[in-house]
Each structure stands twice: as C-alpha cells, then as structure tokens.
Short mmCIF file of C-alpha atoms in Angstrom, two decimals:
data_model
loop_
_atom_site.label_atom_id
_atom_site.label_comp_id
_atom_site.label_asym_id
_atom_site.label_seq_id
_atom_site.Cartn_x
_atom_site.Cartn_y
_atom_site.Cartn_z
CA MET A 1 122.36 86.69 71.78
CA ASP A 2 123.55 89.49 74.03
CA PHE A 3 120.76 92.05 74.23
CA LYS A 4 121.93 95.53 75.19
CA LEU A 5 118.92 96.92 77.04
CA ASP A 6 118.36 100.58 77.82
CA PHE A 7 115.86 99.66 80.57
CA LYS A 8 115.65 97.32 83.55
CA ILE A 9 113.38 94.25 83.35
CA ILE A 10 110.83 93.82 86.18
CA ASP A 11 108.67 90.77 86.79
CA ALA A 12 105.24 91.96 87.99
CA HIS A 13 103.87 88.53 89.00
CA SER A 14 105.79 85.78 90.78
CA HIS A 15 105.44 83.45 93.76
CA LEU A 16 107.67 82.25 96.61
CA TRP A 17 107.20 79.65 99.32
CA LEU A 18 109.27 77.25 101.38
CA LYS A 19 106.56 74.60 101.63
CA GLN A 20 103.04 74.08 100.39
CA ASP A 21 100.66 72.74 103.02
CA THR A 22 97.10 73.97 102.63
CA VAL A 23 93.50 73.15 101.69
CA VAL A 24 91.50 74.77 98.87
CA ASN A 25 87.83 73.95 98.28
CA GLY A 26 88.15 71.17 100.84
CA LEU A 27 91.00 69.47 98.94
CA PRO A 28 94.62 69.15 100.15
CA ILE A 29 97.70 70.67 98.54
CA TYR A 30 101.13 69.79 99.90
CA THR A 31 104.78 69.56 98.85
CA MET A 32 106.18 66.16 97.93
CA GLU A 33 109.66 65.55 96.46
CA ASN A 34 111.41 66.13 93.12
CA GLY A 35 109.46 69.32 92.51
CA ARG A 36 106.08 67.63 92.78
CA SER A 37 103.07 68.50 94.90
CA PHE A 38 99.87 66.68 95.68
CA PHE A 39 97.39 69.11 94.16
CA MET A 40 93.77 68.58 95.26
CA ASP A 41 93.26 65.11 93.77
CA GLU A 42 96.42 64.29 91.80
CA VAL A 43 100.19 64.61 91.75
CA ARG A 44 101.40 67.62 89.72
CA GLN A 45 104.83 68.91 88.75
CA MET A 46 104.59 72.15 90.73
CA VAL A 47 108.18 73.34 90.19
CA PRO A 48 111.04 72.05 87.99
CA PRO A 49 112.26 68.57 88.99
CA PHE A 50 115.76 69.80 89.92
CA MET A 51 114.15 71.66 92.85
CA ILE A 52 114.14 68.31 94.61
CA ASP A 53 113.18 69.63 98.05
CA GLY A 54 110.20 71.57 96.69
CA LYS A 55 111.47 74.80 98.24
CA ASN A 56 110.64 77.76 96.02
CA SER A 57 113.02 80.08 97.80
CA ALA A 58 114.03 83.68 97.17
CA GLU A 59 117.64 82.59 96.67
CA VAL A 60 116.79 80.16 93.85
CA PHE A 61 114.59 82.81 92.26
CA LEU A 62 117.37 85.40 92.52
CA SER A 63 119.70 83.03 90.69
CA ASN A 64 117.14 82.75 87.90
CA MET A 65 116.59 86.52 87.90
CA ASP A 66 120.31 87.28 87.73
CA TYR A 67 120.81 84.86 84.83
CA ALA A 68 117.81 86.26 82.94
CA GLN A 69 118.80 89.89 83.71
CA VAL A 70 115.59 90.58 85.65
CA SER A 71 116.35 93.39 88.08
CA ALA A 72 113.35 93.05 90.42
CA ALA A 73 110.16 91.10 90.97
CA VAL A 74 106.74 91.57 92.52
CA VAL A 75 105.88 88.56 94.68
CA THR A 76 102.16 87.95 94.78
CA GLN A 77 100.25 85.14 96.52
CA GLU A 78 97.62 82.47 95.86
CA TYR A 79 95.70 80.22 98.24
CA ILE A 80 96.99 77.08 96.49
CA ASP A 81 100.42 77.88 97.95
CA GLY A 82 99.14 78.69 101.43
CA ILE A 83 99.41 82.11 103.04
CA GLN A 84 103.09 83.09 102.91
CA ASN A 85 103.09 86.44 104.77
CA ASP A 86 105.75 85.54 107.35
CA TYR A 87 108.24 84.29 104.76
CA LEU A 88 107.63 87.14 102.31
CA LEU A 89 108.18 89.78 104.98
CA LYS A 90 111.57 88.22 105.71
CA VAL A 91 112.35 88.20 101.99
CA ALA A 92 111.45 91.89 101.67
CA HIS A 93 113.68 92.82 104.59
CA LYS A 94 116.59 90.73 103.29
CA TYR A 95 116.36 91.82 99.64
CA PRO A 96 114.60 95.22 99.65
CA ASP A 97 115.94 96.29 96.24
CA ARG A 98 114.97 93.07 94.46
CA PHE A 99 111.52 92.14 95.75
CA PHE A 100 108.22 93.96 96.25
CA VAL A 101 105.97 91.61 98.24
CA CYS A 102 102.19 91.40 98.62
CA GLY A 103 100.48 90.35 101.82
CA MET A 104 97.39 88.15 101.72
CA CYS A 105 94.44 87.81 104.13
CA GLU A 106 92.00 84.96 104.63
CA PHE A 107 89.29 86.54 102.49
CA ARG A 108 87.16 83.39 102.44
CA ARG A 109 85.94 84.18 105.96
CA PRO A 110 84.92 87.43 107.69
CA GLY A 111 87.55 89.27 109.71
CA TYR A 112 90.04 90.05 106.94
CA PHE A 113 89.91 93.82 107.42
CA ALA A 114 91.65 93.47 110.79
CA GLN A 115 94.20 91.15 109.15
CA ALA A 116 94.84 93.70 106.39
CA ARG A 117 95.50 96.43 108.95
CA GLU A 118 98.02 94.18 110.71
CA LEU A 119 99.77 93.35 107.43
CA ILE A 120 100.00 97.02 106.49
CA ALA A 121 101.33 97.90 109.94
CA SER A 122 103.98 95.18 109.58
CA GLY A 123 105.29 96.78 106.38
CA PHE A 124 103.41 95.32 103.43
CA LYS A 125 102.82 97.87 100.67
CA ALA A 126 100.34 95.72 98.73
CA ILE A 127 97.51 93.28 99.46
CA LYS A 128 96.73 90.37 97.17
CA ILE A 129 93.25 88.97 96.55
CA PRO A 130 92.95 85.72 94.55
CA ALA A 131 89.36 86.68 93.75
CA GLN A 132 88.77 83.64 91.55
CA ARG A 133 88.91 81.60 94.78
CA LEU A 134 86.04 83.58 96.33
CA LEU A 135 83.29 81.88 94.30
CA LEU A 136 82.73 79.45 97.15
CA LYS A 137 80.17 76.65 97.25
CA GLU A 138 78.97 77.88 100.62
CA GLY A 139 78.46 81.41 99.32
CA ARG A 140 80.26 83.90 97.14
CA VAL A 141 82.41 86.62 98.72
CA TYR A 142 81.68 89.81 96.80
CA LEU A 143 84.42 92.37 96.15
CA ASN A 144 81.97 95.20 96.84
CA CYS A 145 80.63 93.86 100.13
CA GLU A 146 80.78 96.04 103.25
CA GLU A 147 83.95 94.62 104.77
CA MET A 148 85.81 94.64 101.43
CA MET A 149 84.88 98.27 100.79
CA LYS A 150 86.02 99.22 104.28
CA MET A 151 89.37 97.57 103.58
CA PHE A 152 89.75 99.19 100.16
CA HIS A 153 89.11 102.66 101.61
CA TYR A 154 91.75 101.97 104.26
CA MET A 155 94.21 100.81 101.61
CA GLU A 156 93.50 103.92 99.53
CA GLU A 157 94.12 106.18 102.53
CA HIS A 158 97.46 104.48 103.25
CA GLY A 159 98.72 104.21 99.66
CA ILE A 160 98.52 100.41 99.56
CA ILE A 161 98.37 98.67 96.16
CA LEU A 162 95.68 96.08 95.38
CA SER A 163 96.97 93.07 93.44
CA ILE A 164 94.06 90.96 92.24
CA ASP A 165 93.34 87.96 90.02
CA LEU A 166 89.77 87.75 88.76
CA ALA A 167 87.58 84.82 87.76
CA ASP A 168 87.25 84.18 84.03
CA GLY A 169 85.68 86.84 81.85
CA ALA A 170 83.28 89.39 83.27
CA ILE A 171 82.09 87.44 86.33
CA GLN A 172 83.65 89.90 88.80
CA THR A 173 84.38 92.96 86.66
CA GLY A 174 81.23 94.79 87.77
CA GLU A 175 82.18 94.40 91.42
CA LEU A 176 85.75 95.56 90.84
CA GLU A 177 84.62 98.51 88.75
CA GLU A 178 82.46 99.66 91.66
CA VAL A 179 85.53 99.47 93.91
CA ILE A 180 87.60 101.46 91.40
CA LYS A 181 84.95 104.18 91.16
CA GLU A 182 84.49 104.31 94.93
CA CYS A 183 88.25 104.46 95.57
CA PRO A 184 89.70 106.43 92.64
CA ASN A 185 93.14 106.73 94.22
CA LEU A 186 93.51 103.01 94.93
CA LYS A 187 96.20 101.55 92.67
CA VAL A 188 95.03 98.23 91.18
CA ALA A 189 97.00 95.57 89.28
CA ILE A 190 94.86 92.91 87.58
CA GLY A 191 96.72 89.64 87.04
CA HIS A 192 96.85 86.72 84.61
CA PHE A 193 96.49 89.16 81.69
CA ALA A 194 92.73 89.22 82.29
CA MET A 195 92.52 85.43 81.70
CA VAL A 196 93.22 86.19 78.07
CA THR A 197 92.31 82.83 76.55
CA MET A 198 88.83 82.84 78.11
CA PRO A 199 85.67 84.48 76.68
CA ASP A 200 85.09 88.15 77.53
CA TRP A 201 88.69 88.71 78.69
CA LEU A 202 88.67 92.21 77.23
CA GLU A 203 86.04 93.21 79.81
CA GLN A 204 88.79 92.91 82.43
CA VAL A 205 91.24 94.80 80.24
CA LYS A 206 88.79 97.68 79.86
CA LEU A 207 89.10 98.36 83.60
CA ALA A 208 92.59 99.67 82.84
CA ARG A 209 90.93 102.70 81.23
CA TYR A 210 90.69 104.01 84.78
CA PRO A 211 93.81 106.02 85.71
CA ASN A 212 95.11 103.85 88.58
CA VAL A 213 94.45 100.41 87.06
CA MET A 214 97.06 98.23 85.35
CA ILE A 215 97.03 94.79 83.71
CA GLU A 216 99.92 92.38 84.30
CA SER A 217 100.67 89.28 82.27
CA GLY A 218 101.51 86.74 84.99
CA GLY A 219 100.62 83.32 83.59
CA ILE A 220 100.27 84.35 79.95
CA THR A 221 102.64 81.57 78.83
CA TRP A 222 100.57 79.10 80.87
CA LEU A 223 97.39 80.32 79.17
CA PHE A 224 99.03 79.92 75.74
CA ASN A 225 100.83 76.70 76.69
CA ASP A 226 99.12 74.66 73.93
CA GLU A 227 100.54 77.10 71.38
CA PHE A 228 103.97 77.14 73.07
CA TYR A 229 107.07 79.20 72.31
CA PRO A 230 107.38 81.78 70.72
CA PHE A 231 103.76 82.36 71.87
CA ASN A 232 102.62 84.32 68.83
CA GLY A 233 99.06 84.32 70.17
CA ALA A 234 100.25 85.94 73.39
CA VAL A 235 102.03 88.69 71.44
CA LYS A 236 98.86 89.26 69.42
CA ALA A 237 96.86 89.51 72.66
CA ILE A 238 99.33 92.02 74.12
CA LYS A 239 98.90 94.16 71.00
CA GLU A 240 95.10 93.84 71.17
CA ALA A 241 95.06 94.94 74.82
CA ALA A 242 97.44 97.81 74.04
CA ASP A 243 95.14 98.98 71.25
CA LEU A 244 92.31 99.09 73.79
CA VAL A 245 94.00 100.77 76.78
CA GLY A 246 97.53 101.72 75.70
CA MET A 247 100.84 99.91 76.20
CA GLU A 248 101.54 102.14 79.20
CA LYS A 249 98.82 100.22 81.11
CA LEU A 250 100.38 96.76 80.62
CA MET A 251 103.15 94.99 82.60
CA TRP A 252 105.04 91.74 82.09
CA GLY A 253 104.75 89.00 84.68
CA SER A 254 106.06 85.43 84.61
CA ASP A 255 103.97 83.55 87.21
CA TYR A 256 107.27 81.98 88.32
CA PRO A 257 107.90 79.20 89.29
CA ARG A 258 105.02 77.14 87.92
CA THR A 259 105.51 78.34 84.35
CA ILE A 260 109.15 77.25 84.28
CA THR A 261 108.20 73.59 84.44
CA ALA A 262 107.50 74.01 80.71
CA ILE A 263 109.93 76.77 79.68
CA THR A 264 112.96 78.52 81.15
CA TYR A 265 112.50 81.70 83.14
CA LYS A 266 114.16 83.78 80.44
CA MET A 267 111.81 82.34 77.79
CA SER A 268 108.88 83.74 79.77
CA TYR A 269 109.80 87.21 78.53
CA ASP A 270 112.21 86.90 75.59
CA PHE A 271 109.39 85.94 73.24
CA VAL A 272 108.33 89.57 73.71
CA LEU A 273 111.87 90.92 73.40
CA LYS A 274 112.47 89.02 70.15
CA SER A 275 109.08 89.76 68.58
CA ASN A 276 108.96 91.87 65.43
CA GLU A 277 105.37 92.88 66.22
CA LEU A 278 106.29 95.33 68.99
CA SER A 279 108.46 98.43 68.85
CA ALA A 280 111.52 98.92 71.08
CA HIS A 281 109.58 101.55 73.03
CA GLU A 282 106.61 99.20 73.54
CA LYS A 283 108.92 96.43 74.76
CA ALA A 284 110.60 98.77 77.25
CA LEU A 285 107.24 99.88 78.66
CA PHE A 286 105.83 96.36 78.92
CA LEU A 287 108.94 94.62 80.27
CA GLY A 288 110.00 97.13 82.86
CA LYS A 289 109.29 100.83 82.73
CA ASN A 290 105.56 100.56 83.52
CA ALA A 291 106.15 98.35 86.56
CA GLU A 292 109.03 100.53 87.72
CA LYS A 293 106.70 103.54 87.83
CA PHE A 294 103.62 101.73 89.17
CA TYR A 295 105.36 99.95 92.07
CA GLY A 296 107.87 102.71 92.76
CA PHE A 297 111.06 100.69 92.31
CA LYS A 298 114.27 102.63 92.99
CA ASP A 299 117.96 101.87 92.51
CA LEU A 300 117.37 98.86 90.26
CA VAL A 301 120.37 96.59 89.89
CA ASP A 302 122.17 96.51 86.54
CA LEU A 303 122.77 92.87 85.59
CA PRO A 304 125.36 91.77 83.00
CA TYR A 305 124.70 89.25 80.26
CA ILE A 306 126.34 85.90 81.06
CA LYS A 307 127.26 83.84 78.04
CA ASN A 308 126.01 80.25 77.98
CA MET A 309 128.36 77.28 77.58
CA SER A 310 126.26 76.31 74.53
CA GLU A 311 127.08 79.58 72.76
#
C-alpha cells in the first residue's frame, strides 16, 4: 500500500559498524560470516544472512532507509559492537543530512570525562551511555558519581544530547533522575522503550515528565518478539506510555540491524502506521515529528514510495 505521509519518518535508535571485535564482561564478541557473530559464548545471527561479510555499513542502511521511506536516523552505540567513534564520525561527515551520530566513551573505567571532551571537540553532538553494562562484577559505575556529574554538566553547557539505555526497571532511575534535576537543560533520550516488557518499566517512562527527557522505542519489536507482528502489545504499551507522559515525549526507533533478522526494516515501524489504535496525529509525532524537533534535523529528504515486484 502506498502511504501518502504528511511528515518525514525518523529512526531514533540504530547501530552501524564495519566489524565487531570486542569483549564484554570478559567474554568475546566478534564478526564471523553469513551475518553471524560469536556472541560471548555462542554463535548468534547478528545481522541478516545476506549481509555475508558482516559489515553493517551506512550504505546498506541507507538502502534500507530509502526503501522504507525513512528520511534520517540517529546512530547510537553499544559495547557489544565495540566503540565505533571513528567510523561514525566519517559517516556523519559523508551523510550529514541522513545521520545524527552518538559518540561513546569507555565508561567502565575512570577517565571518560576527558574522552567525552575529545569526542565533543571532534564534532559529536551526542554521547551514548549503555548504562545497563555498568553493573559490573568488579563494582558498579553510578550515573551520579563525581566524574559522571562533571561530564553531564559539561554536556549541558555545550548543548550535547545524552542518549542512554538503562538496566531493567527502576535499578538506575534514581541515579538518572538526580542527573536530570542537577542538569535541567541537558537533553536526555532514554532507549529501548524503558525495557517495556520488564517489571517497573513505567518508572523509566515517568522520567519523561521532565521537560528535556524523551523515550525512544529502539528494540521494542525485539522485546515483543514472542508476540510478533503486528505487535499489538507494543502498540498497547505505546498508548500506555503516552497516557502517562504524552505522545509528544515518545519517539520511534528500530534498533537496526539486529531486529531485522526477524522482520524487515519497514515492518519495524509500519505496525504503528497501520494500527487503528493511534490517531494520524499521534503517528506523526511518534514516527518523526518528535525526533525532528528533539535532534534538530533540518532539510529532511523526501523519499518516494517504490512499488514492490510482489504488488
């Protein structure tokens, strides 16, 4: 079906890398072949099997985006992919109108404030913290510790966005709320739709009651994978979060490319577009307009609908 949209679609949570080669919690993660990676202690299908070289490149993503009529994407990071700052900076310079990239520091060890300053000086407009990875066996890294707070104040002063994924439920919400109160002008995007399928997920959503805090849905189809398309539970959760904080505080994210091992990229948002549970205005806010305003996207590309051979 050819949807005539009066807004541009923006993906608020995606990933890019050329090669995975890292260690998390003492366990290896590295790219294999046919879209597979060795992931900690087993082989996993990390990307679709037709990506035979394992390269999750900007060009392949752009092809998916163009087909799915997604005008722009926020590229976040996670330690399981390795730190991708060098590649993402090149991507941002090459495709400035299509990608908004987040830098990432080594937050698991002291010294990340200096790294953050270097990333900001190099051109990054956002810093990503995979906070769920900071509950280390050797000692937890708190979001409200001295070095973190120093970094957050610096980010606030320089207009840098904080992109953050939290551990399940309310484990870290108290720490992040202290940061939000201490730095009221720091823009914060909380990922993975507050780990919606886990207990106490609404405690994360409630943080979006603060003016500069948003919730993005990266990974929501992964979290509702057992239910599968058309993800009625995910739509219900979006409505529940909107009732709590308002639809203007919520943004769509795909968690590309991992989620497209199960579904197509377009399916990661069209379950929202085709839902009868949301109004046209709510869909426009969630799928694009909120992210456009929050991240400051300009001159978004207008993408035509390309008819499938199967139609």
